[in-house]
Short mmCIF file of C-alpha atoms and ligand atoms in Angstrom, two decimals:
data_model
loop_
_atom_site.label_atom_id
_atom_site.label_comp_id
_atom_site.label_asym_id
_atom_site.label_seq_id
_atom_site.Cartn_x
_atom_site.Cartn_y
_atom_site.Cartn_z
CA MET A 1 0.00 0.00 0.00
CA LYS A 2 1.00 3.60 -0.30
CA ILE A 3 0.34 6.73 1.70
CA ILE A 4 -0.56 9.82 -0.28
CA CYS A 5 -0.34 13.07 1.66
CA ILE A 6 -1.78 16.47 0.88
CA GLY A 7 0.01 19.63 1.94
CA ARG A 8 -1.38 23.14 2.35
CA ASN A 9 -5.06 22.18 2.40
CA TYR A 10 -6.15 24.60 5.14
CA ALA A 11 -5.78 28.37 4.70
CA LYS A 12 -4.84 29.10 8.33
CA HIS A 13 -2.08 26.47 8.31
CA ILE A 14 -0.68 27.97 5.09
CA GLU A 15 -0.51 31.31 6.91
CA GLU A 16 1.18 29.93 10.02
CA LEU A 17 4.03 28.45 7.95
CA ALA A 18 4.12 31.53 5.69
CA ASN A 19 3.62 29.31 2.63
CA GLU A 20 2.15 30.36 -0.67
CA ARG A 21 -1.46 29.37 -1.25
CA PRO A 22 -1.29 26.68 -3.94
CA THR A 23 -3.36 26.74 -7.13
CA GLU A 24 -3.59 22.93 -7.06
CA PRO A 25 -3.08 20.42 -4.24
CA VAL A 26 0.44 19.85 -2.91
CA VAL A 27 1.06 16.08 -2.98
CA PHE A 28 3.78 13.92 -1.47
CA LEU A 29 4.13 10.25 -0.49
CA LYS A 30 5.22 8.33 2.56
CA PRO A 31 6.43 4.73 2.25
CA ASP A 32 4.46 1.98 4.03
CA SER A 33 7.41 1.64 6.43
CA ALA A 34 6.44 5.07 7.83
CA ILE A 35 3.42 3.63 9.65
CA LEU A 36 3.87 3.67 13.41
CA PRO A 37 2.86 0.21 14.70
CA LYS A 38 -0.28 0.39 16.86
CA LYS A 39 0.34 0.97 20.59
CA MET A 40 3.99 1.82 19.97
CA PRO A 41 5.48 5.08 21.24
CA PHE A 42 6.93 7.50 18.71
CA PHE A 43 10.69 7.71 19.10
CA ILE A 44 12.11 11.06 18.02
CA PRO A 45 14.64 10.12 15.31
CA THR A 46 18.29 10.63 16.18
CA PHE A 47 18.77 12.84 13.10
CA SER A 48 16.07 15.26 14.16
CA ASN A 49 16.07 18.49 16.15
CA GLU A 50 12.46 19.52 15.59
CA ILE A 51 9.57 17.10 15.08
CA HIS A 52 6.14 18.65 14.54
CA TYR A 53 2.76 16.93 14.87
CA GLU A 54 0.15 17.46 12.15
CA VAL A 55 -3.24 15.89 12.84
CA GLU A 56 -5.12 14.95 9.66
CA LEU A 57 -8.29 13.25 8.49
CA LEU A 58 -7.51 9.98 6.70
CA VAL A 59 -9.34 8.29 3.87
CA LYS A 60 -8.93 4.56 3.17
CA ILE A 61 -9.26 3.59 -0.48
CA ASN A 62 -11.45 0.52 -1.04
CA LYS A 63 -10.74 -0.47 -4.67
CA VAL A 64 -8.47 0.17 -7.60
CA GLY A 65 -9.04 3.32 -9.59
CA LYS A 66 -7.37 5.74 -11.98
CA HIS A 67 -8.59 9.02 -13.48
CA ILE A 68 -11.51 8.99 -11.06
CA ASP A 69 -14.09 11.69 -11.67
CA ALA A 70 -14.87 13.70 -8.53
CA LYS A 71 -18.54 12.85 -8.82
CA PHE A 72 -17.74 9.12 -8.58
CA ALA A 73 -14.97 9.47 -5.98
CA HIS A 74 -17.34 8.55 -3.14
CA LYS A 75 -17.41 4.97 -4.51
CA TYR A 76 -13.70 4.59 -3.79
CA TYR A 77 -13.76 4.89 0.00
CA ASP A 78 -15.93 3.52 2.78
CA GLU A 79 -14.01 4.59 5.86
CA ILE A 80 -12.68 7.73 7.49
CA GLY A 81 -9.94 7.83 10.10
CA LEU A 82 -7.53 10.13 11.86
CA GLY A 83 -3.77 10.23 12.07
CA ILE A 84 -0.63 12.28 12.43
CA ASP A 85 1.78 13.30 9.70
CA PHE A 86 4.94 13.69 11.82
CA THR A 87 7.30 16.11 10.15
CA ASP A 88 10.91 17.05 10.76
CA ARG A 89 10.21 20.76 10.34
CA GLU A 90 13.83 21.90 10.45
CA LEU A 91 14.86 19.38 7.80
CA GLN A 92 11.78 20.14 5.69
CA SER A 93 12.58 23.87 5.78
CA LYS A 94 16.13 23.19 4.59
CA LEU A 95 14.91 20.93 1.78
CA LYS A 96 12.20 23.41 0.76
CA ALA A 97 14.74 26.25 0.63
CA LYS A 98 16.81 24.22 -1.81
CA GLY A 99 13.82 23.04 -3.84
CA LEU A 100 14.56 19.42 -2.90
CA PRO A 101 12.05 16.60 -2.21
CA TRP A 102 10.62 16.39 1.33
CA GLU A 103 10.75 12.61 1.77
CA LYS A 104 13.48 12.54 4.41
CA ALA A 105 11.52 15.05 6.49
CA LYS A 106 8.12 13.38 6.02
CA GLY A 107 8.60 9.68 5.25
CA PHE A 108 10.87 8.42 8.02
CA ASP A 109 9.97 5.39 10.14
CA GLY A 110 7.08 6.08 12.50
CA SER A 111 6.11 9.34 10.80
CA ALA A 112 2.59 8.12 9.94
CA VAL A 113 0.27 7.58 12.91
CA VAL A 114 -2.84 5.75 11.73
CA GLY A 115 -5.75 5.62 14.16
CA GLU A 116 -9.06 3.80 13.99
CA PHE A 117 -11.32 3.90 10.92
CA TYR A 118 -15.10 4.22 10.94
CA PRO A 119 -17.73 3.89 8.21
CA LYS A 120 -18.15 7.17 6.34
CA GLU A 121 -21.92 6.95 6.86
CA GLN A 122 -21.27 7.88 10.49
CA PHE A 123 -20.07 11.33 9.41
CA ASP A 124 -21.32 14.44 7.73
CA LEU A 125 -18.39 14.42 5.30
CA GLU A 126 -18.74 18.14 4.62
CA ASN A 127 -18.36 18.91 8.31
CA ILE A 128 -16.21 16.36 10.16
CA LYS A 129 -14.75 17.75 13.39
CA PHE A 130 -11.41 16.54 14.73
CA GLN A 131 -8.95 17.68 17.35
CA LEU A 132 -5.47 17.02 18.70
CA PHE A 133 -4.57 17.34 22.36
CA LYS A 134 -0.99 17.56 23.61
CA ASN A 135 -0.71 16.66 27.29
CA ASP A 136 -4.48 17.31 27.61
CA GLU A 137 -4.21 20.78 26.05
CA LEU A 138 -6.11 21.41 22.80
CA VAL A 139 -3.53 22.28 20.13
CA GLN A 140 -5.32 21.64 16.82
CA ASP A 141 -9.02 22.05 16.14
CA GLY A 142 -10.05 21.09 12.61
CA GLU A 143 -13.13 20.61 10.49
CA SER A 144 -13.40 19.20 7.02
CA ASN A 145 -15.42 22.15 5.76
CA SER A 146 -12.25 24.30 6.01
CA MET A 147 -10.39 22.11 3.52
CA LEU A 148 -9.41 23.96 0.34
CA TRP A 149 -9.93 20.70 -1.59
CA LYS A 150 -12.55 18.28 -0.32
CA ILE A 151 -12.05 14.52 -0.09
CA ASP A 152 -13.69 13.74 -3.44
CA GLU A 153 -11.71 16.46 -5.20
CA LEU A 154 -8.48 15.11 -3.69
CA ILE A 155 -9.24 11.57 -4.90
CA ALA A 156 -9.94 12.89 -8.39
CA TYR A 157 -6.76 14.94 -8.37
CA VAL A 158 -4.29 12.36 -7.07
CA SER A 159 -5.75 9.54 -9.21
CA GLN A 160 -4.64 11.44 -12.30
CA PHE A 161 -1.06 10.71 -11.25
CA PHE A 162 -1.21 7.57 -9.13
CA THR A 163 -3.41 4.51 -9.56
CA LEU A 164 -5.24 4.15 -6.27
CA LYS A 165 -5.38 0.67 -4.79
CA LYS A 166 -7.37 -0.99 -2.04
CA GLY A 167 -5.80 -0.13 1.30
CA ASP A 168 -4.04 3.03 0.18
CA LEU A 169 -4.38 5.91 2.61
CA ILE A 170 -4.80 9.60 1.88
CA PHE A 171 -3.69 12.07 4.54
CA THR A 172 -5.82 15.09 3.70
CA GLY A 173 -3.69 17.87 5.19
CA THR A 174 -3.47 19.56 8.57
CA PRO A 175 -5.30 22.55 10.03
CA ALA A 176 -3.51 25.31 11.94
CA GLY A 177 -1.83 24.72 15.29
CA VAL A 178 1.10 22.48 14.35
CA GLY A 179 3.92 22.43 16.86
CA ALA A 180 6.89 20.57 18.27
CA VAL A 181 6.97 17.48 20.46
CA LYS A 182 9.44 16.45 23.15
CA PRO A 183 9.99 13.20 25.05
CA GLU A 184 7.18 12.26 27.45
CA ASP A 185 4.55 14.29 25.57
CA VAL A 186 1.27 12.44 24.98
CA LEU A 187 -0.75 13.19 21.84
CA VAL A 188 -4.41 12.25 21.69
CA GLY A 189 -6.51 12.65 18.54
CA THR A 190 -10.29 12.84 18.66
CA LEU A 191 -12.76 12.38 15.83
CA GLU A 192 -16.19 13.89 16.51
CA GLY A 193 -15.20 14.02 20.17
CA ASN A 194 -14.21 10.34 20.45
CA GLU A 195 -10.64 9.32 21.18
CA ASN A 196 -9.20 7.87 18.00
CA PHE A 197 -5.50 7.40 18.81
CA ARG A 198 -3.07 8.03 21.67
CA VAL A 199 0.68 8.30 21.10
CA LYS A 200 3.44 8.72 23.63
CA ILE A 201 6.60 10.51 22.54
CA LYS A 202 9.97 9.03 23.53
ZN1 LIG B 1 0.63 17.00 6.71
#
């Protein structure tokens, strides 16, 4: 399986990182080895000085598809989840400044936290609410209606470039409030108010 990630999909997050607002989605990949095994702590990599959390809504692809029209995109996923796109922000900034790919800053082992998935029928897809708490303090407060590109538009867009396969995950971008983690922090993600994942930082 592959993990397709969307960058710069929330206007306020674009502002906080002083990025340019894109005219089409920013897309990058993480390898399957990036997935943090369930119940495992996240170990800050030895190469890193600044790891940021980014809580994101996840979409799990349910069948193969290419060149999917946005109006049929809903047939290609049944489940919605929540996760974290851990990012080495210092390394990413250096790579961005040089115009180099972000993979080392975004695709390292453990950088993809994948929480529980639930049937999409349980959600109002236009208005899914999700949050991230760091040590019980609310740090990110997101809602799908603030996405610049909605789930179906993202599926249509990325499937022009990559054949989607059953089990692939799309990380749909992070809202504002990203920040750094340090050892002993505990991150808890909630989806519609229900705890979805809990990760300890080591
Ligand atoms: Zn992200």
